[in-house]
PDB file of C-alpha atoms and ligand atoms in Angstrom:
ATOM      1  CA  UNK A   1       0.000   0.000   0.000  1.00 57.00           C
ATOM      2  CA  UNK A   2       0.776   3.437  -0.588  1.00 62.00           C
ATOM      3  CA  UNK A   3       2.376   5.640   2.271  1.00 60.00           C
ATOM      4  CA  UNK A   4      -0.828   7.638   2.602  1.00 64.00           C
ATOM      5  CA  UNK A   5      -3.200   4.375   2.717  1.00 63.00           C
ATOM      6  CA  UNK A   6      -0.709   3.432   5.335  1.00 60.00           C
ATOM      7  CA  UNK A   7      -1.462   6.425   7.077  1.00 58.00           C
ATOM      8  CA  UNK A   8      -5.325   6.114   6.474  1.00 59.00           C
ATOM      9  CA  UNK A   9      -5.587   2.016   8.270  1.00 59.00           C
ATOM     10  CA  UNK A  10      -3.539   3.717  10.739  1.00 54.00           C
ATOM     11  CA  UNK A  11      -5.910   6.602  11.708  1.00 53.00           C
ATOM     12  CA  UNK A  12      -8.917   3.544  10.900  1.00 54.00           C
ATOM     13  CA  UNK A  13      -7.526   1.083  13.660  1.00 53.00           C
ATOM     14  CA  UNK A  14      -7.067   3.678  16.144  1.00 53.00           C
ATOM     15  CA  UNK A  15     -10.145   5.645  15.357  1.00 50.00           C
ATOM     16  CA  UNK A  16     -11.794   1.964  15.936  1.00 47.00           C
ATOM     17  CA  UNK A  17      -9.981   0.780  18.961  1.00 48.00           C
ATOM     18  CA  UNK A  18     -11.249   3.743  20.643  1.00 45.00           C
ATOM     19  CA  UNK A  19     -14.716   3.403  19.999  1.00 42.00           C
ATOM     20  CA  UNK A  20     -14.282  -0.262  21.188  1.00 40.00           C
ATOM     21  CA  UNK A  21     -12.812   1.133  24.447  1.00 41.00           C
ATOM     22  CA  UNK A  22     -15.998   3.560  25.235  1.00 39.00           C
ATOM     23  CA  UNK A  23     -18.215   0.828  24.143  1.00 38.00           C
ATOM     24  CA  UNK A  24     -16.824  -1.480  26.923  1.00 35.00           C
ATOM     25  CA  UNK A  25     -16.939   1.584  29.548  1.00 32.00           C
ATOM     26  CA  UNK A  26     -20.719   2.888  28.010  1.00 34.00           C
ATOM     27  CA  UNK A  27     -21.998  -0.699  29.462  1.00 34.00           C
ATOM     28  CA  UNK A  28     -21.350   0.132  32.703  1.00 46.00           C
ATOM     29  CA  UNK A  29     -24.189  -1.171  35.142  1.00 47.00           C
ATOM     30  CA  UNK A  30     -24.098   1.873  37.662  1.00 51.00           C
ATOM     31  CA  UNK A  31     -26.907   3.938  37.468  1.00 47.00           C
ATOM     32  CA  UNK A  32     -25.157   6.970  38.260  1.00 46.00           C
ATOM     33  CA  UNK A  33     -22.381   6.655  35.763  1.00 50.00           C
ATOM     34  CA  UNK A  34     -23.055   8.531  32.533  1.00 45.00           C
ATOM     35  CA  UNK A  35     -20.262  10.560  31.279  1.00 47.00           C
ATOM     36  CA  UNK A  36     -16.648   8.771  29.966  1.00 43.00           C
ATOM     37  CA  UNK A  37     -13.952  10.795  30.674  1.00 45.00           C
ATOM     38  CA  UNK A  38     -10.350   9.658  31.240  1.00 41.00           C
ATOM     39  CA  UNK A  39     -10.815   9.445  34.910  1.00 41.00           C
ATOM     40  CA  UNK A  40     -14.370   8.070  34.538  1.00 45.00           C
ATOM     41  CA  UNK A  41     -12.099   4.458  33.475  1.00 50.00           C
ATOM     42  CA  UNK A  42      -9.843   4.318  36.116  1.00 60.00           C
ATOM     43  CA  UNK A  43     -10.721   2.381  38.626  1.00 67.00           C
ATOM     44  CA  UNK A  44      -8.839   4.479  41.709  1.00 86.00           C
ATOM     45  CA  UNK A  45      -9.230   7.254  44.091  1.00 92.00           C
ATOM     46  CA  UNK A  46      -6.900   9.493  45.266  1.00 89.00           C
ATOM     47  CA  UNK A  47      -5.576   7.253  48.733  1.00 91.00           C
ATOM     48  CA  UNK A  48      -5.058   9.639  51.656  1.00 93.00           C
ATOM     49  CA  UNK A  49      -2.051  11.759  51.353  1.00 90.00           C
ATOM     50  CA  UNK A  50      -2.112  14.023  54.626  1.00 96.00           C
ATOM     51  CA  UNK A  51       0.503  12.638  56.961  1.00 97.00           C
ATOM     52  CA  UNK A  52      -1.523  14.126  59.803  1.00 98.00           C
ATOM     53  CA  UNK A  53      -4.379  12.438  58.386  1.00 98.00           C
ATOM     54  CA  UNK A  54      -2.333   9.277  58.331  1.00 96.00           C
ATOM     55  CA  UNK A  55      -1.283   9.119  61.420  1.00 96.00           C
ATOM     56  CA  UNK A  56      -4.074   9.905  63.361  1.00 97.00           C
ATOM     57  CA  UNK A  57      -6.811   8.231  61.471  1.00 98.00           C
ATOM     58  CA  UNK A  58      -5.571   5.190  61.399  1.00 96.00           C
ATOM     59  CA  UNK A  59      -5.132   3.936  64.522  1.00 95.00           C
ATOM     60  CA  UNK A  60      -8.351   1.739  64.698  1.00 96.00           C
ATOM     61  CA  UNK A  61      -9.007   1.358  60.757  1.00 96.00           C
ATOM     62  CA  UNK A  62      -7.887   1.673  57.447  1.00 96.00           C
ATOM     63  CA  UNK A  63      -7.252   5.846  56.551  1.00 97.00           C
ATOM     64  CA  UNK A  64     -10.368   6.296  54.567  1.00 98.00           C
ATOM     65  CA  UNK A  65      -9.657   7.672  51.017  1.00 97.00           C
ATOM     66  CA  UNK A  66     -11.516  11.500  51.473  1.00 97.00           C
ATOM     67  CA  UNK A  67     -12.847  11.222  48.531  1.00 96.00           C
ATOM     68  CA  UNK A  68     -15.388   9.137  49.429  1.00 97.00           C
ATOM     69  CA  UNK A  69     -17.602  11.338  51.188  1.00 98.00           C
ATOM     70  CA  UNK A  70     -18.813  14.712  50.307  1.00 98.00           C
ATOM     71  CA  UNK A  71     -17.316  17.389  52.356  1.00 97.00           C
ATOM     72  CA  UNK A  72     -20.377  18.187  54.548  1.00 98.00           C
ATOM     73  CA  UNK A  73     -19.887  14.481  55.972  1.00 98.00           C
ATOM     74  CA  UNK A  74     -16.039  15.070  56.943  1.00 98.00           C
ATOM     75  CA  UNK A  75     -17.117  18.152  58.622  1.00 98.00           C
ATOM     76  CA  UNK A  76     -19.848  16.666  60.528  1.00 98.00           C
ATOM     77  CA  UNK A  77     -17.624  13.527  61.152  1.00 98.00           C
ATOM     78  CA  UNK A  78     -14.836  15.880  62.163  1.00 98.00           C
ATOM     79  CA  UNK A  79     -17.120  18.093  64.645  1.00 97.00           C
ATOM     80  CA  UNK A  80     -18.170  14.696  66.715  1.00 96.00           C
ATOM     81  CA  UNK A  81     -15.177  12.953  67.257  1.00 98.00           C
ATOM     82  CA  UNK A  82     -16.154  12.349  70.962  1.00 97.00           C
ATOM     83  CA  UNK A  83     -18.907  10.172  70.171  1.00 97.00           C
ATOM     84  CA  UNK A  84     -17.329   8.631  67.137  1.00 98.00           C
ATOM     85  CA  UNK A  85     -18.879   5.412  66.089  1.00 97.00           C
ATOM     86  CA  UNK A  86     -19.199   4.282  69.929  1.00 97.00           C
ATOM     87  CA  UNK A  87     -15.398   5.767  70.499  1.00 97.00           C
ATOM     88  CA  UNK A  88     -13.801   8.480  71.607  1.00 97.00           C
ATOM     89  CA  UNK A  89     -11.598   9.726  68.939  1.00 98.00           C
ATOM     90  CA  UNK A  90     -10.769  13.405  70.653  1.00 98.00           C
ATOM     91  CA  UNK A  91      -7.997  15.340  68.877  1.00 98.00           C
ATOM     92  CA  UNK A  92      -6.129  18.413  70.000  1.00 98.00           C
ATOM     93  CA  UNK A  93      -8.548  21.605  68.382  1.00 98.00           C
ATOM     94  CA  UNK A  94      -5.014  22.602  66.137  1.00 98.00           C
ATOM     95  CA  UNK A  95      -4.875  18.725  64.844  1.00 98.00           C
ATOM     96  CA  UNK A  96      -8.002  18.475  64.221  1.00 98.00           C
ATOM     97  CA  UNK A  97      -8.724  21.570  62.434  1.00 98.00           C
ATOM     98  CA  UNK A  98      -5.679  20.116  60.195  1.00 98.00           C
ATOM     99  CA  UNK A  99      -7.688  17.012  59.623  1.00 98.00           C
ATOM    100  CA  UNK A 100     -10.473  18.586  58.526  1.00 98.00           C
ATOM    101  CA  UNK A 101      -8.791  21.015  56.321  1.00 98.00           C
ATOM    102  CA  UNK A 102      -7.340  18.369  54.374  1.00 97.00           C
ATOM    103  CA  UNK A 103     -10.691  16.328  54.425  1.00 98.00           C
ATOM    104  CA  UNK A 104     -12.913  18.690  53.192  1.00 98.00           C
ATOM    105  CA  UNK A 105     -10.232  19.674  50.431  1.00 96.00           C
ATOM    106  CA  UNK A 106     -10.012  16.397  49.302  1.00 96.00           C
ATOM    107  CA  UNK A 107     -13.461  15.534  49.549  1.00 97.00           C
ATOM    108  CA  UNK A 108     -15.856  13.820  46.664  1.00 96.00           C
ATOM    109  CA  UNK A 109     -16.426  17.283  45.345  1.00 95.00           C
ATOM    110  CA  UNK A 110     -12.665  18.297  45.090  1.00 94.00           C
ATOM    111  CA  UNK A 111     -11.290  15.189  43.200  1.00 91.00           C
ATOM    112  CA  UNK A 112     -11.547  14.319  39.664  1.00 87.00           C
ATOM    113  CA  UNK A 113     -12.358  10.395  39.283  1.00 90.00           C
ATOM    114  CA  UNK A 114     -15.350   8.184  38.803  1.00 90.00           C
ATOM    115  CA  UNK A 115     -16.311   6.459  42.012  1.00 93.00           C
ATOM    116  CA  UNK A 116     -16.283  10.261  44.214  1.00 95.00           C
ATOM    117  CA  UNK A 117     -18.651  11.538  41.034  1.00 93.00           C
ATOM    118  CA  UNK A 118     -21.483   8.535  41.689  1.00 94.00           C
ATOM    119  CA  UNK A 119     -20.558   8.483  45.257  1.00 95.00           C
ATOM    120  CA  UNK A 120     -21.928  12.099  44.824  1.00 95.00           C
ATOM    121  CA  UNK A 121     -24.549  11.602  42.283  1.00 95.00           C
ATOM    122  CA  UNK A 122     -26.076   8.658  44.469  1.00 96.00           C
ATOM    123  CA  UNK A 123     -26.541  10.986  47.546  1.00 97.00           C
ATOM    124  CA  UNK A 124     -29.896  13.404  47.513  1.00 94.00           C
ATOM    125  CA  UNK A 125     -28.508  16.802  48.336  1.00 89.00           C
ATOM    126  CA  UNK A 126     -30.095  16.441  52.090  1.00 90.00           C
ATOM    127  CA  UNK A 127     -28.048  13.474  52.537  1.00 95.00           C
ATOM    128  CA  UNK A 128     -24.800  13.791  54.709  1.00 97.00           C
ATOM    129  CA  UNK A 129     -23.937  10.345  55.249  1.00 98.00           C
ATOM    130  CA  UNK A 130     -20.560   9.607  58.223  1.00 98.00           C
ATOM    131  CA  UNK A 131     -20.028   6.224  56.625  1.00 98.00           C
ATOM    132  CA  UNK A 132     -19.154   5.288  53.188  1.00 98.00           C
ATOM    133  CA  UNK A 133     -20.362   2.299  53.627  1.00 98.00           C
ATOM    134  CA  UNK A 134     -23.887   3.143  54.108  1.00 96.00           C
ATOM    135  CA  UNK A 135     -24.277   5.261  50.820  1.00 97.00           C
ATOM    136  CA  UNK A 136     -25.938   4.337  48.071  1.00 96.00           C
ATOM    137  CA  UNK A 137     -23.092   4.138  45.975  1.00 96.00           C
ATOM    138  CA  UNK A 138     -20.699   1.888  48.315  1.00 97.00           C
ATOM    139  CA  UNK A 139     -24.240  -0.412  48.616  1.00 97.00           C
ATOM    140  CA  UNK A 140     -24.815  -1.304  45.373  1.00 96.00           C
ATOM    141  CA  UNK A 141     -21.290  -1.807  43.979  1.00 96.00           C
ATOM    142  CA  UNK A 142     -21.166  -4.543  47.221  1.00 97.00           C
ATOM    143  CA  UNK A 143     -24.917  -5.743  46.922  1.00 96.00           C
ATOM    144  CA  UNK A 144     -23.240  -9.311  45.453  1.00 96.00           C
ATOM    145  CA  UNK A 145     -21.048  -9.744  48.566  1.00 96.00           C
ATOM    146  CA  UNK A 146     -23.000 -12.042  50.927  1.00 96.00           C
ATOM    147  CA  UNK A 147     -22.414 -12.061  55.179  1.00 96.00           C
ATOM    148  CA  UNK A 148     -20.599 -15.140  55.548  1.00 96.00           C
ATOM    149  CA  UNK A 149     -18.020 -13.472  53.433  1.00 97.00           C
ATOM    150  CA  UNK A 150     -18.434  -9.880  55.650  1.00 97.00           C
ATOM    151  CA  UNK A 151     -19.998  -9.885  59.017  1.00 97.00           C
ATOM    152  CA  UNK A 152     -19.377 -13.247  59.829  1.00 97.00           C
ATOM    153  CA  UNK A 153     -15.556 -13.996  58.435  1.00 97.00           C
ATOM    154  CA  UNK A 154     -13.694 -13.526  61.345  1.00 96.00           C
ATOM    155  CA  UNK A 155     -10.671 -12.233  59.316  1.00 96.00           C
ATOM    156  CA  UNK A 156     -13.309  -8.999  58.056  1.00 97.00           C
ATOM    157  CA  UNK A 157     -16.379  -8.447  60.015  1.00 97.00           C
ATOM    158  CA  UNK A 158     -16.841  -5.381  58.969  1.00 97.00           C
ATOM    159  CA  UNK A 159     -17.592  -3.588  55.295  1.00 98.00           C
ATOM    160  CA  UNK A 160     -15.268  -0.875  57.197  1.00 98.00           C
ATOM    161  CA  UNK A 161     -12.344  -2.298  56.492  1.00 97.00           C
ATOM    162  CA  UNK A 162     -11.607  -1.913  53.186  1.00 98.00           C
ATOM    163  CA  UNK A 163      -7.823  -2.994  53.349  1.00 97.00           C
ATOM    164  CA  UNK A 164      -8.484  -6.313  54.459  1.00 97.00           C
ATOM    165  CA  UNK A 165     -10.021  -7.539  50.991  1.00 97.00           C
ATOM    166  CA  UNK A 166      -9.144  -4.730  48.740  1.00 97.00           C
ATOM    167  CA  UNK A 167      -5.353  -5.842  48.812  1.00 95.00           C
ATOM    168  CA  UNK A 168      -4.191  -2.052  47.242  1.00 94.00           C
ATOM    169  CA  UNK A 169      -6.436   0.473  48.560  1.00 95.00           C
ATOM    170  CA  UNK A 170      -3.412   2.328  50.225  1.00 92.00           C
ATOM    171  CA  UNK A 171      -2.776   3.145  46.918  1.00 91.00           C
ATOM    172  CA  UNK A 172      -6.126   4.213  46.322  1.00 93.00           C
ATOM    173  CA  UNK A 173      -6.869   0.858  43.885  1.00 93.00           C
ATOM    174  CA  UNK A 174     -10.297  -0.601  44.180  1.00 94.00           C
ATOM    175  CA  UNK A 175     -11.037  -2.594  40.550  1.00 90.00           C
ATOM    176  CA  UNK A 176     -12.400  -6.043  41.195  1.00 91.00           C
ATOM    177  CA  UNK A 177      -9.102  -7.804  39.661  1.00 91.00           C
ATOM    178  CA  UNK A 178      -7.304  -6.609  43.446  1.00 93.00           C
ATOM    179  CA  UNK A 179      -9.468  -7.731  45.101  1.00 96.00           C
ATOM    180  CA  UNK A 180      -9.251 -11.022  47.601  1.00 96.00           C
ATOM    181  CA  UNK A 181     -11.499 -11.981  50.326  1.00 96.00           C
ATOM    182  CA  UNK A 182      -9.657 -13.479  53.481  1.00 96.00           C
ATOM    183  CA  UNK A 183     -10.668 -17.007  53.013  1.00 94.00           C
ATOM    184  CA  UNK A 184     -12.690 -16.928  50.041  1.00 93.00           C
ATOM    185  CA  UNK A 185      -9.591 -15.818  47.813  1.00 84.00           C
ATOM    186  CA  UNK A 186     -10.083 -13.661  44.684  1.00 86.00           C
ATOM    187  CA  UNK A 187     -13.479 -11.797  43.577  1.00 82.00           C
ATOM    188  CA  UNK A 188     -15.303 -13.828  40.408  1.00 80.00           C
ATOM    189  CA  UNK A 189     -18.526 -12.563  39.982  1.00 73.00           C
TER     190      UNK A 189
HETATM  191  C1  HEC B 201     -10.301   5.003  68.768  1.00 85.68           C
HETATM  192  C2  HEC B 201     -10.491   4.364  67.487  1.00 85.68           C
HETATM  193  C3  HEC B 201     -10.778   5.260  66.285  1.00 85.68           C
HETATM  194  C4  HEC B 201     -10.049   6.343  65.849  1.00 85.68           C
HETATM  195  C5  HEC B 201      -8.783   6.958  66.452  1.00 85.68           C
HETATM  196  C6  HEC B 201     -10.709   6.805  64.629  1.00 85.68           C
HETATM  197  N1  HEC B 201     -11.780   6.001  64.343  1.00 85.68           N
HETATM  198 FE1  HEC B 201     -12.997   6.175  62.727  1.00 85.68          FE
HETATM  199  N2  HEC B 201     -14.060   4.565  63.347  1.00 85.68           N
HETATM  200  C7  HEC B 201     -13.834   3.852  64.523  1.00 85.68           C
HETATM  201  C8  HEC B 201     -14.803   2.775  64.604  1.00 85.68           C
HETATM  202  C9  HEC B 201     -14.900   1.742  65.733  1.00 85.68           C
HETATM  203  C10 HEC B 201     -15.612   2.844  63.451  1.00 85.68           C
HETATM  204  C11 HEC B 201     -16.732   1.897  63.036  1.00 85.68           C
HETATM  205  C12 HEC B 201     -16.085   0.754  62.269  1.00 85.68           C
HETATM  206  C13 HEC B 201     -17.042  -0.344  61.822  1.00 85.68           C
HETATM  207  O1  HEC B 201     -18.223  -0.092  61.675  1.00 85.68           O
HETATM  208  O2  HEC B 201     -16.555  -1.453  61.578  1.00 85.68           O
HETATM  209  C14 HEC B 201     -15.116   3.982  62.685  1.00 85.68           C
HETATM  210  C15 HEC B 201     -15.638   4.374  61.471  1.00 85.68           C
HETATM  211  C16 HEC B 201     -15.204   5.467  60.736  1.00 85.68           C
HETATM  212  C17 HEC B 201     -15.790   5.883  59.477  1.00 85.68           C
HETATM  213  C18 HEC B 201     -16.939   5.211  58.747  1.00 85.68           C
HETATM  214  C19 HEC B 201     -16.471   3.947  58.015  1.00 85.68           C
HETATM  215  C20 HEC B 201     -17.582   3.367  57.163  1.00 85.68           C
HETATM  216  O3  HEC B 201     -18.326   2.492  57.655  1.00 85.68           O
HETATM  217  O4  HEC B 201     -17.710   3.810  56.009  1.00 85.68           O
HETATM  218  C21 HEC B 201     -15.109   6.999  59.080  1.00 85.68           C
HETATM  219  C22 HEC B 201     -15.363   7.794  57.802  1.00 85.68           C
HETATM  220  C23 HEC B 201     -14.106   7.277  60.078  1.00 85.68           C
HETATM  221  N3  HEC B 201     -14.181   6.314  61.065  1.00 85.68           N
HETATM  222  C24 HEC B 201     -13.225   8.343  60.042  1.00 85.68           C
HETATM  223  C25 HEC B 201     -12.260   8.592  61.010  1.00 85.68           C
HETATM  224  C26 HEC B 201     -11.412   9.763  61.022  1.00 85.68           C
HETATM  225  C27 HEC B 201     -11.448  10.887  60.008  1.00 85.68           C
HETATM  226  C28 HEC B 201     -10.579   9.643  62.109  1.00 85.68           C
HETATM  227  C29 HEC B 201      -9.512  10.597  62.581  1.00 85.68           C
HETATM  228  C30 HEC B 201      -9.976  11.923  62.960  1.00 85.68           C
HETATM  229  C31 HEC B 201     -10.934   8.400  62.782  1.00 85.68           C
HETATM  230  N4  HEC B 201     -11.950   7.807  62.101  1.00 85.68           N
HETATM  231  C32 HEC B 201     -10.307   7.914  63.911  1.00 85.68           C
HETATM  232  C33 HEC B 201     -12.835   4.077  65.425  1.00 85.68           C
HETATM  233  C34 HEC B 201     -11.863   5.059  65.335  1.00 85.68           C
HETATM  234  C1  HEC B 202     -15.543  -8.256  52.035  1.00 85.68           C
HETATM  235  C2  HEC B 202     -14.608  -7.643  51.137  1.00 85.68           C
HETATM  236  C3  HEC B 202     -14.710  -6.150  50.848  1.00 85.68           C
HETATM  237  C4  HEC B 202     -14.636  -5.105  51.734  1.00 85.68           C
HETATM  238  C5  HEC B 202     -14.443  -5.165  53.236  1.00 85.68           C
HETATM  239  C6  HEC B 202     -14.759  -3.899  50.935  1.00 85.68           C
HETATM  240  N1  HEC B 202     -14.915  -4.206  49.626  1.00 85.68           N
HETATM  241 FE1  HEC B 202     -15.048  -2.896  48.072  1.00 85.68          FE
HETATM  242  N2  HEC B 202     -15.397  -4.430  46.784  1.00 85.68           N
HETATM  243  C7  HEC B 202     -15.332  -5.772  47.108  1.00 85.68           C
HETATM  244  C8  HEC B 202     -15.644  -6.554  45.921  1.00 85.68           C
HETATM  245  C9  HEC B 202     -15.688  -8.072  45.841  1.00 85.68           C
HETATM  246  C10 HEC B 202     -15.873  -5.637  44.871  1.00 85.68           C
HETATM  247  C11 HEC B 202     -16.231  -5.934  43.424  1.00 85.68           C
HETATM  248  C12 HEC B 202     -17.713  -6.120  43.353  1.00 85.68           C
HETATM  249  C13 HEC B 202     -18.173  -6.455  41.958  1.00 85.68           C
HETATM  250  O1  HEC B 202     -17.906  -5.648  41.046  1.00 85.68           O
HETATM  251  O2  HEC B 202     -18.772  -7.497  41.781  1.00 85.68           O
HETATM  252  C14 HEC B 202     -15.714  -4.300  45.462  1.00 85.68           C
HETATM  253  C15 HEC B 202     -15.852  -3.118  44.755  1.00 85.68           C
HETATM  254  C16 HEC B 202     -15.504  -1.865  45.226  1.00 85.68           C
HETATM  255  C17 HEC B 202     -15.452  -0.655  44.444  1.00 85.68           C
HETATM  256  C18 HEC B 202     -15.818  -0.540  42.966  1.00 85.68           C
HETATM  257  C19 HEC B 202     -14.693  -1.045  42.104  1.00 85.68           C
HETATM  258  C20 HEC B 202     -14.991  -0.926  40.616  1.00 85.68           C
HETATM  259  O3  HEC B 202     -14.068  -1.099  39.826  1.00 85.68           O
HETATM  260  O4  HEC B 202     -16.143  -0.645  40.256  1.00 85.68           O
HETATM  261  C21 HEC B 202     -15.025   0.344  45.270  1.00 85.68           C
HETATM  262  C22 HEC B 202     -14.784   1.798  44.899  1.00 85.68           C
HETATM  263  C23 HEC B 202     -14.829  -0.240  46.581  1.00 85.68           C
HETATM  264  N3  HEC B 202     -15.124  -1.577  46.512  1.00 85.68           N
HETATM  265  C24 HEC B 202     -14.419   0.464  47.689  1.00 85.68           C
HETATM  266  C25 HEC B 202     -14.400  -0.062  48.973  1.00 85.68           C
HETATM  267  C26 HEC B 202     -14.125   0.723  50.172  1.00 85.68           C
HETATM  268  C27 HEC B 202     -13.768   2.202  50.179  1.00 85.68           C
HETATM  269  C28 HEC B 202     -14.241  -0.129  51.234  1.00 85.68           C
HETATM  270  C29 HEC B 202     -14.174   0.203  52.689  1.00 85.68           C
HETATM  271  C30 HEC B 202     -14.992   1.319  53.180  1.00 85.68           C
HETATM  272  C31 HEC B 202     -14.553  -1.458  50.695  1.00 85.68           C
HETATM  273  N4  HEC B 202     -14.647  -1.362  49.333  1.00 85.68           N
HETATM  274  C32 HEC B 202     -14.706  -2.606  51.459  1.00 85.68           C
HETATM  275  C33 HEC B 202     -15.043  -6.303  48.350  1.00 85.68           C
HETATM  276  C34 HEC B 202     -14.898  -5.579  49.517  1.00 85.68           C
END
């Protein structure tokens, strides 16, 4: 073939490979997914970066990615941390304030990438939910996962921690190929 019809199955293949690509992304089952943007394919969130954060967050759970909640639940989360899911997770007011700063910076609203845009679409503006785990969004992309693999596995118990069957959520990675379920082994739905 000539250089230019080369040049012309070049631009063809591409051209086609990319509409294959959105094709495979357009099927996606979420309800709250419509637009397909480069961050709208990845299948990560930003993991938490803060140091502060880090180190003080962590203590009795995984450092949730802030992302994951809008920033009116990080401030509501960060104003109660005396009565914090049945613990007392007091700060010193300077620390704190530092927490929350970084929170509600990095918060669903503040981050460009898929899962914080449904996380956000699946709340109703009223909504200010202090666990990730009991939006809509974290519900339905676990709706398959039954108790005995959850609430009664000794090695998770809880939907709280992530780290325990999402093997690199420090790194903010959550697609279903990293995923392994102590005692169950890897997610095959
Ligand atoms: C003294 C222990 C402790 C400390 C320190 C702590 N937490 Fe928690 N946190 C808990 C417990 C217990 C739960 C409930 C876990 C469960 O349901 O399995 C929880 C749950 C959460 C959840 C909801 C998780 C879900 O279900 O989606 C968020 C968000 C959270 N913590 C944020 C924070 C932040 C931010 C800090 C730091 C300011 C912090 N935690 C420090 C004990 C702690
Ligand atoms: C019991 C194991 C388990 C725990 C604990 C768990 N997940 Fe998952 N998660 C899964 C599985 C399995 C999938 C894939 C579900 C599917 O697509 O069928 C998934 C999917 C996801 C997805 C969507 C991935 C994608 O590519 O669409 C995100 C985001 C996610 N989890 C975040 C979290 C966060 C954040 C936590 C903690 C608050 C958490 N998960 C706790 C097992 C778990």
């Amino acid at each position: 073939m000539t250089k230019r019809e080369y040049l012309g199955a070049v631009v063809l293949l591409s051209a086609l490979s990319v509409s294959v690509a959105s094709l495979g992304w357009s099927d996606e089952d979420e309800p709250w997914e419509h637009d397909h943007g480069f961050w709208h394919r990845s299948a990560g969130v930003e993991p938490a970066s803060d140091p502060t954060y880090r180190n003080e967050c962590s203590a009795c759970h995984f450092a949730y990615p802030a992302g994951l909640l809008p920033e009116r639940s990080w401030v509501q989360l960060m104003r109660r941390l005396d009565d914090h899911f049945g613990e007392n997770a007091e700060l010193d007011e300077d620390t704190r304030k530092k927490i929350e700063n970084y929170l509600r910076g990095h918060a669903a609203e503040h981050v460009p990438n898929r899962f914080s845009r449904s996380m956000l679409r699946s709340l109703s503006e009223g909504e200010t939910p202090l666990r990730i785990t009991e939006t809509p969004f974290f519900r339905y992309k676990h709706r398959e996962i039954p108790p005995r693999m959850v609430q009664k596995n000794p090695k998770v118990r809880s939907f709280a921690n992530c780290a325990s069957c999402h093997t690199m959520a420090d790194r903010g990675i959550y697609d279903e190929d990293t995923v392994r379920i102590p005692g169950f082994g890897q997610w095959d739905d």
